[in-house]
PDB file of N, CA, C and O in Angstrom:
ATOM      1  N   UNK A 149      -4.070  -2.955   5.130  1.00 85.00           N
ATOM      2  CA  UNK A 149      -3.817  -3.376   3.764  1.00 85.00           C
ATOM      3  C   UNK A 149      -2.455  -2.838   3.354  1.00 85.00           C
ATOM      4  O   UNK A 149      -2.129  -1.685   3.594  1.00 85.00           O
ATOM      5  N   UNK A 150      -1.674  -3.684   2.702  1.00 93.00           N
ATOM      6  CA  UNK A 150      -0.358  -3.250   2.242  1.00 93.00           C
ATOM      7  C   UNK A 150      -0.491  -2.447   0.952  1.00 93.00           C
ATOM      8  O   UNK A 150      -1.522  -2.489   0.276  1.00 93.00           O
ATOM      9  N   UNK A 151       0.577  -1.757   0.612  1.00 94.00           N
ATOM     10  CA  UNK A 151       0.600  -0.972  -0.626  1.00 94.00           C
ATOM     11  C   UNK A 151       0.388  -1.884  -1.831  1.00 94.00           C
ATOM     12  O   UNK A 151      -0.365  -1.547  -2.744  1.00 94.00           O
ATOM     13  N   UNK A 152       1.032  -3.046  -1.832  1.00 96.00           N
ATOM     14  CA  UNK A 152       0.904  -3.966  -2.958  1.00 96.00           C
ATOM     15  C   UNK A 152      -0.531  -4.472  -3.103  1.00 96.00           C
ATOM     16  O   UNK A 152      -1.055  -4.567  -4.221  1.00 96.00           O
ATOM     17  N   UNK A 153      -1.163  -4.785  -2.003  1.00 96.00           N
ATOM     18  CA  UNK A 153      -2.556  -5.240  -2.040  1.00 96.00           C
ATOM     19  C   UNK A 153      -3.475  -4.133  -2.544  1.00 96.00           C
ATOM     20  O   UNK A 153      -4.361  -4.373  -3.364  1.00 96.00           O
ATOM     21  N   UNK A 154      -3.259  -2.931  -2.021  1.00 96.00           N
ATOM     22  CA  UNK A 154      -4.073  -1.797  -2.444  1.00 96.00           C
ATOM     23  C   UNK A 154      -3.886  -1.524  -3.929  1.00 96.00           C
ATOM     24  O   UNK A 154      -4.856  -1.345  -4.664  1.00 96.00           O
ATOM     25  N   UNK A 155      -2.630  -1.510  -4.379  1.00 97.00           N
ATOM     26  CA  UNK A 155      -2.357  -1.259  -5.799  1.00 97.00           C
ATOM     27  C   UNK A 155      -3.006  -2.307  -6.689  1.00 97.00           C
ATOM     28  O   UNK A 155      -3.571  -1.974  -7.733  1.00 97.00           O
ATOM     29  N   UNK A 156      -2.922  -3.565  -6.299  1.00 97.00           N
ATOM     30  CA  UNK A 156      -3.519  -4.636  -7.108  1.00 97.00           C
ATOM     31  C   UNK A 156      -5.029  -4.449  -7.218  1.00 97.00           C
ATOM     32  O   UNK A 156      -5.599  -4.566  -8.312  1.00 97.00           O
ATOM     33  N   UNK A 157      -5.667  -4.143  -6.112  1.00 97.00           N
ATOM     34  CA  UNK A 157      -7.111  -3.939  -6.103  1.00 97.00           C
ATOM     35  C   UNK A 157      -7.501  -2.719  -6.928  1.00 97.00           C
ATOM     36  O   UNK A 157      -8.393  -2.781  -7.785  1.00 97.00           O
ATOM     37  N   UNK A 158      -6.840  -1.603  -6.685  1.00 97.00           N
ATOM     38  CA  UNK A 158      -7.162  -0.359  -7.389  1.00 97.00           C
ATOM     39  C   UNK A 158      -6.851  -0.477  -8.879  1.00 97.00           C
ATOM     40  O   UNK A 158      -7.606   0.035  -9.715  1.00 97.00           O
ATOM     41  N   UNK A 159      -5.771  -1.162  -9.233  1.00 97.00           N
ATOM     42  CA  UNK A 159      -5.453  -1.336 -10.658  1.00 97.00           C
ATOM     43  C   UNK A 159      -6.573  -2.079 -11.383  1.00 97.00           C
ATOM     44  O   UNK A 159      -6.946  -1.720 -12.496  1.00 97.00           O
ATOM     45  N   UNK A 160      -7.108  -3.124 -10.752  1.00 98.00           N
ATOM     46  CA  UNK A 160      -8.227  -3.856 -11.358  1.00 98.00           C
ATOM     47  C   UNK A 160      -9.441  -2.954 -11.496  1.00 98.00           C
ATOM     48  O   UNK A 160     -10.135  -2.975 -12.525  1.00 98.00           O
ATOM     49  N   UNK A 161      -9.701  -2.161 -10.472  1.00 98.00           N
ATOM     50  CA  UNK A 161     -10.850  -1.251 -10.509  1.00 98.00           C
ATOM     51  C   UNK A 161     -10.653  -0.167 -11.564  1.00 98.00           C
ATOM     52  O   UNK A 161     -11.603   0.208 -12.253  1.00 98.00           O
ATOM     53  N   UNK A 162      -9.429   0.344 -11.693  1.00 97.00           N
ATOM     54  CA  UNK A 162      -9.154   1.371 -12.704  1.00 97.00           C
ATOM     55  C   UNK A 162      -9.380   0.827 -14.107  1.00 97.00           C
ATOM     56  O   UNK A 162      -9.947   1.510 -14.957  1.00 97.00           O
ATOM     57  N   UNK A 163      -8.925  -0.404 -14.342  1.00 98.00           N
ATOM     58  CA  UNK A 163      -9.137  -1.008 -15.656  1.00 98.00           C
ATOM     59  C   UNK A 163     -10.624  -1.167 -15.952  1.00 98.00           C
ATOM     60  O   UNK A 163     -11.083  -0.867 -17.061  1.00 98.00           O
ATOM     61  N   UNK A 164     -11.366  -1.638 -14.971  1.00 98.00           N
ATOM     62  CA  UNK A 164     -12.814  -1.800 -15.149  1.00 98.00           C
ATOM     63  C   UNK A 164     -13.475  -0.446 -15.374  1.00 98.00           C
ATOM     64  O   UNK A 164     -14.359  -0.311 -16.235  1.00 98.00           O
ATOM     65  N   UNK A 165     -13.040   0.567 -14.616  1.00 98.00           N
ATOM     66  CA  UNK A 165     -13.583   1.910 -14.779  1.00 98.00           C
ATOM     67  C   UNK A 165     -13.315   2.446 -16.186  1.00 98.00           C
ATOM     68  O   UNK A 165     -14.222   2.940 -16.857  1.00 98.00           O
ATOM     69  N   UNK A 166     -12.070   2.360 -16.627  1.00 97.00           N
ATOM     70  CA  UNK A 166     -11.703   2.880 -17.943  1.00 97.00           C
ATOM     71  C   UNK A 166     -12.457   2.152 -19.049  1.00 97.00           C
ATOM     72  O   UNK A 166     -12.884   2.770 -20.024  1.00 97.00           O
ATOM     73  N   UNK A 167     -12.614   0.851 -18.906  1.00 98.00           N
ATOM     74  CA  UNK A 167     -13.353   0.068 -19.894  1.00 98.00           C
ATOM     75  C   UNK A 167     -14.800   0.558 -19.987  1.00 98.00           C
ATOM     76  O   UNK A 167     -15.307   0.833 -21.075  1.00 98.00           O
ATOM     77  N   UNK A 168     -15.450   0.674 -18.838  1.00 97.00           N
ATOM     78  CA  UNK A 168     -16.850   1.131 -18.816  1.00 97.00           C
ATOM     79  C   UNK A 168     -16.962   2.562 -19.332  1.00 97.00           C
ATOM     80  O   UNK A 168     -17.853   2.875 -20.127  1.00 97.00           O
ATOM     81  N   UNK A 169     -16.058   3.419 -18.904  1.00 96.00           N
ATOM     82  CA  UNK A 169     -16.085   4.826 -19.323  1.00 96.00           C
ATOM     83  C   UNK A 169     -15.880   4.952 -20.829  1.00 96.00           C
ATOM     84  O   UNK A 169     -16.600   5.694 -21.505  1.00 96.00           O
ATOM     85  N   UNK A 170     -14.917   4.225 -21.370  1.00 97.00           N
ATOM     86  CA  UNK A 170     -14.635   4.285 -22.804  1.00 97.00           C
ATOM     87  C   UNK A 170     -15.792   3.763 -23.651  1.00 97.00           C
ATOM     88  O   UNK A 170     -15.969   4.208 -24.792  1.00 97.00           O
ATOM     89  N   UNK A 171     -16.553   2.833 -23.091  1.00 97.00           N
ATOM     90  CA  UNK A 171     -17.700   2.293 -23.824  1.00 97.00           C
ATOM     91  C   UNK A 171     -18.964   3.124 -23.616  1.00 97.00           C
ATOM     92  O   UNK A 171     -20.015   2.793 -24.158  1.00 97.00           O
ATOM     93  N   UNK A 172     -18.853   4.177 -22.825  1.00 95.00           N
ATOM     94  CA  UNK A 172     -20.013   5.012 -22.562  1.00 95.00           C
ATOM     95  C   UNK A 172     -20.994   4.397 -21.584  1.00 95.00           C
ATOM     96  O   UNK A 172     -22.144   4.805 -21.521  1.00 95.00           O
ATOM     97  N   UNK A 173     -20.536   3.431 -20.813  1.00 96.00           N
ATOM     98  CA  UNK A 173     -21.368   2.788 -19.795  1.00 96.00           C
ATOM     99  C   UNK A 173     -21.158   3.531 -18.475  1.00 96.00           C
ATOM    100  O   UNK A 173     -20.535   3.042 -17.545  1.00 96.00           O
ATOM    101  N   UNK A 174     -21.698   4.731 -18.429  1.00 96.00           N
ATOM    102  CA  UNK A 174     -21.428   5.629 -17.318  1.00 96.00           C
ATOM    103  C   UNK A 174     -22.019   5.158 -15.998  1.00 96.00           C
ATOM    104  O   UNK A 174     -21.462   5.435 -14.937  1.00 96.00           O
ATOM    105  N   UNK A 175     -23.125   4.450 -16.036  1.00 95.00           N
ATOM    106  CA  UNK A 175     -23.696   3.937 -14.794  1.00 95.00           C
ATOM    107  C   UNK A 175     -22.750   2.924 -14.163  1.00 95.00           C
ATOM    108  O   UNK A 175     -22.490   2.974 -12.962  1.00 95.00           O
ATOM    109  N   UNK A 176     -22.190   2.027 -14.969  1.00 96.00           N
ATOM    110  CA  UNK A 176     -21.212   1.059 -14.458  1.00 96.00           C
ATOM    111  C   UNK A 176     -19.941   1.755 -13.988  1.00 96.00           C
ATOM    112  O   UNK A 176     -19.371   1.408 -12.952  1.00 96.00           O
ATOM    113  N   UNK A 177     -19.486   2.745 -14.740  1.00 96.00           N
ATOM    114  CA  UNK A 177     -18.297   3.508 -14.361  1.00 96.00           C
ATOM    115  C   UNK A 177     -18.523   4.214 -13.025  1.00 96.00           C
ATOM    116  O   UNK A 177     -17.644   4.240 -12.162  1.00 96.00           O
ATOM    117  N   UNK A 178     -19.708   4.764 -12.829  1.00 96.00           N
ATOM    118  CA  UNK A 178     -20.027   5.448 -11.572  1.00 96.00           C
ATOM    119  C   UNK A 178     -20.031   4.469 -10.409  1.00 96.00           C
ATOM    120  O   UNK A 178     -19.534   4.785  -9.318  1.00 96.00           O
ATOM    121  N   UNK A 179     -20.558   3.272 -10.619  1.00 95.00           N
ATOM    122  CA  UNK A 179     -20.561   2.269  -9.556  1.00 95.00           C
ATOM    123  C   UNK A 179     -19.141   1.876  -9.171  1.00 95.00           C
ATOM    124  O   UNK A 179     -18.840   1.696  -7.991  1.00 95.00           O
ATOM    125  N   UNK A 180     -18.257   1.796 -10.147  1.00 97.00           N
ATOM    126  CA  UNK A 180     -16.861   1.455  -9.867  1.00 97.00           C
ATOM    127  C   UNK A 180     -16.180   2.582  -9.103  1.00 97.00           C
ATOM    128  O   UNK A 180     -15.424   2.328  -8.154  1.00 97.00           O
ATOM    129  N   UNK A 181     -16.450   3.833  -9.469  1.00 96.00           N
ATOM    130  CA  UNK A 181     -15.900   4.965  -8.708  1.00 96.00           C
ATOM    131  C   UNK A 181     -16.358   4.911  -7.249  1.00 96.00           C
ATOM    132  O   UNK A 181     -15.576   5.147  -6.336  1.00 96.00           O
ATOM    133  N   UNK A 182     -17.618   4.596  -7.067  1.00 95.00           N
ATOM    134  CA  UNK A 182     -18.167   4.495  -5.717  1.00 95.00           C
ATOM    135  C   UNK A 182     -17.437   3.400  -4.935  1.00 95.00           C
ATOM    136  O   UNK A 182     -17.063   3.591  -3.780  1.00 95.00           O
ATOM    137  N   UNK A 183     -17.178   2.260  -5.571  1.00 96.00           N
ATOM    138  CA  UNK A 183     -16.463   1.160  -4.914  1.00 96.00           C
ATOM    139  C   UNK A 183     -15.021   1.543  -4.603  1.00 96.00           C
ATOM    140  O   UNK A 183     -14.501   1.196  -3.544  1.00 96.00           O
ATOM    141  N   UNK A 184     -14.384   2.260  -5.510  1.00 97.00           N
ATOM    142  CA  UNK A 184     -13.010   2.708  -5.279  1.00 97.00           C
ATOM    143  C   UNK A 184     -12.970   3.624  -4.054  1.00 97.00           C
ATOM    144  O   UNK A 184     -12.070   3.515  -3.222  1.00 97.00           O
ATOM    145  N   UNK A 185     -13.929   4.497  -3.969  1.00 97.00           N
ATOM    146  CA  UNK A 185     -14.016   5.421  -2.841  1.00 97.00           C
ATOM    147  C   UNK A 185     -14.179   4.657  -1.528  1.00 97.00           C
ATOM    148  O   UNK A 185     -13.599   5.032  -0.508  1.00 97.00           O
ATOM    149  N   UNK A 186     -14.936   3.576  -1.560  1.00 96.00           N
ATOM    150  CA  UNK A 186     -15.173   2.778  -0.354  1.00 96.00           C
ATOM    151  C   UNK A 186     -13.908   2.071   0.135  1.00 96.00           C
ATOM    152  O   UNK A 186     -13.816   1.721   1.308  1.00 96.00           O
ATOM    153  N   UNK A 187     -12.940   1.879  -0.727  1.00 96.00           N
ATOM    154  CA  UNK A 187     -11.686   1.218  -0.346  1.00 96.00           C
ATOM    155  C   UNK A 187     -10.736   2.167   0.393  1.00 96.00           C
ATOM    156  O   UNK A 187      -9.759   1.727   0.973  1.00 96.00           O
ATOM    157  N   UNK A 188     -11.040   3.441   0.369  1.00 97.00           N
ATOM    158  CA  UNK A 188     -10.192   4.428   1.041  1.00 97.00           C
ATOM    159  C   UNK A 188     -10.552   4.518   2.515  1.00 97.00           C
ATOM    160  O   UNK A 188     -11.695   4.251   2.899  1.00 97.00           O
ATOM    161  N   UNK A 189      -9.594   4.925   3.349  1.00 96.00           N
ATOM    162  CA  UNK A 189      -9.930   5.146   4.762  1.00 96.00           C
ATOM    163  C   UNK A 189     -10.954   6.279   4.892  1.00 96.00           C
ATOM    164  O   UNK A 189     -11.052   7.139   4.008  1.00 96.00           O
ATOM    165  N   UNK A 190     -11.688   6.254   5.976  1.00 96.00           N
ATOM    166  CA  UNK A 190     -12.789   7.210   6.162  1.00 96.00           C
ATOM    167  C   UNK A 190     -12.367   8.667   5.977  1.00 96.00           C
ATOM    168  O   UNK A 190     -13.099   9.457   5.389  1.00 96.00           O
ATOM    169  N   UNK A 191     -11.187   9.028   6.460  1.00 96.00           N
ATOM    170  CA  UNK A 191     -10.770  10.427   6.383  1.00 96.00           C
ATOM    171  C   UNK A 191     -10.390  10.871   4.971  1.00 96.00           C
ATOM    172  O   UNK A 191     -10.266  12.062   4.709  1.00 96.00           O
ATOM    173  N   UNK A 192     -10.223   9.935   4.047  1.00 96.00           N
ATOM    174  CA  UNK A 192      -9.897  10.286   2.669  1.00 96.00           C
ATOM    175  C   UNK A 192     -11.049  10.064   1.696  1.00 96.00           C
ATOM    176  O   UNK A 192     -10.963  10.455   0.537  1.00 96.00           O
ATOM    177  N   UNK A 193     -12.102   9.450   2.159  1.00 96.00           N
ATOM    178  CA  UNK A 193     -13.229   9.205   1.264  1.00 96.00           C
ATOM    179  C   UNK A 193     -13.856  10.524   0.827  1.00 96.00           C
ATOM    180  O   UNK A 193     -14.009  11.448   1.615  1.00 96.00           O
ATOM    181  N   UNK A 194     -14.185  10.577  -0.437  1.00 96.00           N
ATOM    182  CA  UNK A 194     -14.838  11.744  -1.004  1.00 96.00           C
ATOM    183  C   UNK A 194     -16.322  11.666  -0.651  1.00 96.00           C
ATOM    184  O   UNK A 194     -16.943  10.612  -0.785  1.00 96.00           O
ATOM    185  N   UNK A 195     -16.858  12.767  -0.166  1.00 94.00           N
ATOM    186  CA  UNK A 195     -18.289  12.813   0.167  1.00 94.00           C
ATOM    187  C   UNK A 195     -19.066  12.886  -1.139  1.00 94.00           C
ATOM    188  O   UNK A 195     -19.171  13.940  -1.755  1.00 94.00           O
ATOM    189  N   UNK A 196     -19.560  11.737  -1.550  1.00 91.00           N
ATOM    190  CA  UNK A 196     -20.283  11.692  -2.817  1.00 91.00           C
ATOM    191  C   UNK A 196     -21.755  11.406  -2.575  1.00 91.00           C
ATOM    192  O   UNK A 196     -22.123  10.744  -1.620  1.00 91.00           O
ATOM    193  N   UNK A 197     -22.555  11.926  -3.476  1.00 85.00           N
ATOM    194  CA  UNK A 197     -23.999  11.738  -3.373  1.00 85.00           C
ATOM    195  C   UNK A 197     -24.360  10.373  -3.955  1.00 85.00           C
ATOM    196  O   UNK A 197     -23.598   9.793  -4.724  1.00 85.00           O
ATOM    197  N   UNK A 198     -25.500   9.877  -3.564  1.00 84.00           N
ATOM    198  CA  UNK A 198     -25.995   8.616  -4.102  1.00 84.00           C
ATOM    199  C   UNK A 198     -26.345   8.790  -5.572  1.00 84.00           C
ATOM    200  O   UNK A 198     -26.870   9.820  -5.980  1.00 84.00           O
ATOM    201  N   UNK A 199     -26.055   7.783  -6.339  1.00 83.00           N
ATOM    202  CA  UNK A 199     -26.409   7.784  -7.748  1.00 83.00           C
ATOM    203  C   UNK A 199     -27.828   7.251  -7.855  1.00 83.00           C
ATOM    204  O   UNK A 199     -28.067   6.061  -7.689  1.00 83.00           O
ATOM    205  N   UNK A 200     -28.748   8.154  -8.088  1.00 79.00           N
ATOM    206  CA  UNK A 200     -30.169   7.796  -8.051  1.00 79.00           C
ATOM    207  C   UNK A 200     -30.661   7.104  -9.311  1.00 79.00           C
ATOM    208  O   UNK A 200     -31.529   6.256  -9.249  1.00 79.00           O
ATOM    209  N   UNK A 201     -30.143   7.485 -10.451  1.00 79.00           N
ATOM    210  CA  UNK A 201     -30.558   6.820 -11.683  1.00 79.00           C
ATOM    211  C   UNK A 201     -29.472   6.960 -12.739  1.00 79.00           C
ATOM    212  O   UNK A 201     -28.551   7.752 -12.607  1.00 79.00           O
ATOM    213  N   UNK A 202     -29.608   6.184 -13.793  1.00 82.00           N
ATOM    214  CA  UNK A 202     -28.577   6.156 -14.822  1.00 82.00           C
ATOM    215  C   UNK A 202     -28.524   7.429 -15.666  1.00 82.00           C
ATOM    216  O   UNK A 202     -27.539   7.671 -16.347  1.00 82.00           O
ATOM    217  N   UNK A 203     -29.547   8.255 -15.598  1.00 85.00           N
ATOM    218  CA  UNK A 203     -29.566   9.491 -16.388  1.00 85.00           C
ATOM    219  C   UNK A 203     -28.521  10.497 -15.933  1.00 85.00           C
ATOM    220  O   UNK A 203     -28.110  11.356 -16.710  1.00 85.00           O
ATOM    221  N   UNK A 204     -28.109  10.436 -14.687  1.00 91.00           N
ATOM    222  CA  UNK A 204     -27.128  11.381 -14.162  1.00 91.00           C
ATOM    223  C   UNK A 204     -25.741  10.743 -14.006  1.00 91.00           C
ATOM    224  O   UNK A 204     -24.840  11.345 -13.449  1.00 91.00           O
ATOM    225  N   UNK A 205     -25.579   9.533 -14.502  1.00 93.00           N
ATOM    226  CA  UNK A 205     -24.327   8.799 -14.313  1.00 93.00           C
ATOM    227  C   UNK A 205     -23.131   9.508 -14.959  1.00 93.00           C
ATOM    228  O   UNK A 205     -22.058   9.568 -14.369  1.00 93.00           O
ATOM    229  N   UNK A 206     -23.293  10.043 -16.148  1.00 93.00           N
ATOM    230  CA  UNK A 206     -22.174  10.706 -16.824  1.00 93.00           C
ATOM    231  C   UNK A 206     -21.702  11.913 -16.027  1.00 93.00           C
ATOM    232  O   UNK A 206     -20.501  12.099 -15.833  1.00 93.00           O
ATOM    233  N   UNK A 207     -22.622  12.722 -15.542  1.00 93.00           N
ATOM    234  CA  UNK A 207     -22.219  13.893 -14.753  1.00 93.00           C
ATOM    235  C   UNK A 207     -21.601  13.460 -13.423  1.00 93.00           C
ATOM    236  O   UNK A 207     -20.686  14.106 -12.929  1.00 93.00           O
ATOM    237  N   UNK A 208     -22.074  12.372 -12.854  1.00 93.00           N
ATOM    238  CA  UNK A 208     -21.502  11.815 -11.631  1.00 93.00           C
ATOM    239  C   UNK A 208     -20.034  11.451 -11.859  1.00 93.00           C
ATOM    240  O   UNK A 208     -19.165  11.812 -11.067  1.00 93.00           O
ATOM    241  N   UNK A 209     -19.766  10.750 -12.966  1.00 95.00           N
ATOM    242  CA  UNK A 209     -18.402  10.342 -13.293  1.00 95.00           C
ATOM    243  C   UNK A 209     -17.524  11.573 -13.502  1.00 95.00           C
ATOM    244  O   UNK A 209     -16.416  11.656 -12.958  1.00 95.00           O
ATOM    245  N   UNK A 210     -18.015  12.538 -14.249  1.00 94.00           N
ATOM    246  CA  UNK A 210     -17.239  13.749 -14.518  1.00 94.00           C
ATOM    247  C   UNK A 210     -16.953  14.522 -13.236  1.00 94.00           C
ATOM    248  O   UNK A 210     -15.874  15.083 -13.071  1.00 94.00           O
ATOM    249  N   UNK A 211     -17.904  14.530 -12.329  1.00 93.00           N
ATOM    250  CA  UNK A 211     -17.773  15.306 -11.100  1.00 93.00           C
ATOM    251  C   UNK A 211     -16.788  14.686 -10.112  1.00 93.00           C
ATOM    252  O   UNK A 211     -16.017  15.397  -9.472  1.00 93.00           O
ATOM    253  N   UNK A 212     -16.801  13.366  -9.968  1.00 95.00           N
ATOM    254  CA  UNK A 212     -16.045  12.725  -8.889  1.00 95.00           C
ATOM    255  C   UNK A 212     -14.777  12.003  -9.317  1.00 95.00           C
ATOM    256  O   UNK A 212     -13.956  11.653  -8.462  1.00 95.00           O
ATOM    257  N   UNK A 213     -14.568  11.797 -10.591  1.00 96.00           N
ATOM    258  CA  UNK A 213     -13.422  11.026 -11.059  1.00 96.00           C
ATOM    259  C   UNK A 213     -12.086  11.579 -10.561  1.00 96.00           C
ATOM    260  O   UNK A 213     -11.285  10.855  -9.974  1.00 96.00           O
ATOM    261  N   UNK A 214     -11.831  12.839 -10.757  1.00 96.00           N
ATOM    262  CA  UNK A 214     -10.532  13.401 -10.372  1.00 96.00           C
ATOM    263  C   UNK A 214     -10.364  13.479  -8.853  1.00 96.00           C
ATOM    264  O   UNK A 214      -9.262  13.270  -8.342  1.00 96.00           O
ATOM    265  N   UNK A 215     -11.450  13.747  -8.131  1.00 96.00           N
ATOM    266  CA  UNK A 215     -11.365  13.799  -6.671  1.00 96.00           C
ATOM    267  C   UNK A 215     -10.990  12.441  -6.085  1.00 96.00           C
ATOM    268  O   UNK A 215     -10.166  12.355  -5.174  1.00 96.00           O
ATOM    269  N   UNK A 216     -11.598  11.387  -6.595  1.00 97.00           N
ATOM    270  CA  UNK A 216     -11.319  10.052  -6.082  1.00 97.00           C
ATOM    271  C   UNK A 216      -9.908   9.619  -6.463  1.00 97.00           C
ATOM    272  O   UNK A 216      -9.178   9.057  -5.643  1.00 97.00           O
ATOM    273  N   UNK A 217      -9.485   9.922  -7.683  1.00 96.00           N
ATOM    274  CA  UNK A 217      -8.115   9.593  -8.083  1.00 96.00           C
ATOM    275  C   UNK A 217      -7.094  10.328  -7.232  1.00 96.00           C
ATOM    276  O   UNK A 217      -6.063   9.775  -6.863  1.00 96.00           O
ATOM    277  N   UNK A 218      -7.384  11.557  -6.873  1.00 97.00           N
ATOM    278  CA  UNK A 218      -6.495  12.316  -6.004  1.00 97.00           C
ATOM    279  C   UNK A 218      -6.424  11.698  -4.609  1.00 97.00           C
ATOM    280  O   UNK A 218      -5.340  11.577  -4.019  1.00 97.00           O
ATOM    281  N   UNK A 219      -7.566  11.279  -4.084  1.00 97.00           N
ATOM    282  CA  UNK A 219      -7.602  10.639  -2.771  1.00 97.00           C
ATOM    283  C   UNK A 219      -6.853   9.309  -2.794  1.00 97.00           C
ATOM    284  O   UNK A 219      -6.165   8.955  -1.823  1.00 97.00           O
ATOM    285  N   UNK A 220      -6.945   8.585  -3.891  1.00 97.00           N
ATOM    286  CA  UNK A 220      -6.201   7.328  -4.034  1.00 97.00           C
ATOM    287  C   UNK A 220      -4.706   7.594  -3.996  1.00 97.00           C
ATOM    288  O   UNK A 220      -3.954   6.899  -3.315  1.00 97.00           O
ATOM    289  N   UNK A 221      -4.260   8.624  -4.697  1.00 97.00           N
ATOM    290  CA  UNK A 221      -2.838   8.982  -4.692  1.00 97.00           C
ATOM    291  C   UNK A 221      -2.367   9.355  -3.295  1.00 97.00           C
ATOM    292  O   UNK A 221      -1.274   8.956  -2.875  1.00 97.00           O
ATOM    293  N   UNK A 222      -3.184  10.089  -2.583  1.00 97.00           N
ATOM    294  CA  UNK A 222      -2.826  10.477  -1.221  1.00 97.00           C
ATOM    295  C   UNK A 222      -2.712   9.257  -0.314  1.00 97.00           C
ATOM    296  O   UNK A 222      -1.795   9.149   0.494  1.00 97.00           O
ATOM    297  N   UNK A 223      -3.632   8.320  -0.454  1.00 97.00           N
ATOM    298  CA  UNK A 223      -3.587   7.105   0.363  1.00 97.00           C
ATOM    299  C   UNK A 223      -2.359   6.257   0.006  1.00 97.00           C
ATOM    300  O   UNK A 223      -1.713   5.689   0.881  1.00 97.00           O
ATOM    301  N   UNK A 224      -2.009   6.185  -1.268  1.00 96.00           N
ATOM    302  CA  UNK A 224      -0.806   5.468  -1.677  1.00 96.00           C
ATOM    303  C   UNK A 224       0.422   6.075  -1.006  1.00 96.00           C
ATOM    304  O   UNK A 224       1.324   5.357  -0.579  1.00 96.00           O
ATOM    305  N   UNK A 225       0.466   7.410  -0.919  1.00 96.00           N
ATOM    306  CA  UNK A 225       1.593   8.059  -0.264  1.00 96.00           C
ATOM    307  C   UNK A 225       1.669   7.652   1.202  1.00 96.00           C
ATOM    308  O   UNK A 225       2.755   7.409   1.736  1.00 96.00           O
ATOM    309  N   UNK A 226       0.520   7.594   1.855  1.00 95.00           N
ATOM    310  CA  UNK A 226       0.484   7.156   3.255  1.00 95.00           C
ATOM    311  C   UNK A 226       1.031   5.743   3.392  1.00 95.00           C
ATOM    312  O   UNK A 226       1.810   5.456   4.296  1.00 95.00           O
ATOM    313  N   UNK A 227       0.578   4.863   2.518  1.00 94.00           N
ATOM    314  CA  UNK A 227       1.007   3.477   2.598  1.00 94.00           C
ATOM    315  C   UNK A 227       2.503   3.330   2.339  1.00 94.00           C
ATOM    316  O   UNK A 227       3.160   2.474   2.940  1.00 94.00           O
ATOM    317  N   UNK A 228       3.052   4.151   1.470  1.00 93.00           N
ATOM    318  CA  UNK A 228       4.487   4.084   1.191  1.00 93.00           C
ATOM    319  C   UNK A 228       5.306   4.545   2.386  1.00 93.00           C
ATOM    320  O   UNK A 228       6.445   4.105   2.569  1.00 93.00           O
ATOM    321  N   UNK A 229       4.750   5.408   3.207  1.00 91.00           N
ATOM    322  CA  UNK A 229       5.471   5.935   4.368  1.00 91.00           C
ATOM    323  C   UNK A 229       5.434   5.009   5.573  1.00 91.00           C
ATOM    324  O   UNK A 229       6.088   5.280   6.572  1.00 91.00           O
ATOM    325  N   UNK A 230       4.621   3.949   5.498  1.00 79.00           N
ATOM    326  CA  UNK A 230       4.543   3.014   6.632  1.00 79.00           C
ATOM    327  C   UNK A 230       5.523   1.910   6.504  1.00 79.00           C
ATOM    328  O   UNK A 230       6.010   1.467   5.611  1.00 79.00           O
TER     329      UNK A 230
END
């Protein structure tokens, strides 16, 4: 995947994530974080637990949001170097 393709995909996911997060739809936001993580190469994917129910969605988002964003930044750096 090229940097431009990755950026386009991640930008759409970030917008969807921010929309869900801002509306307090934490279960949807958590699902988007999980999908973003899946777009990363295996060595950069964050080891995240399964989201078992919507009651823990807010804590899931709070726990993994910054880790996944950091991994995305690292992958972007890799793509820029190729």
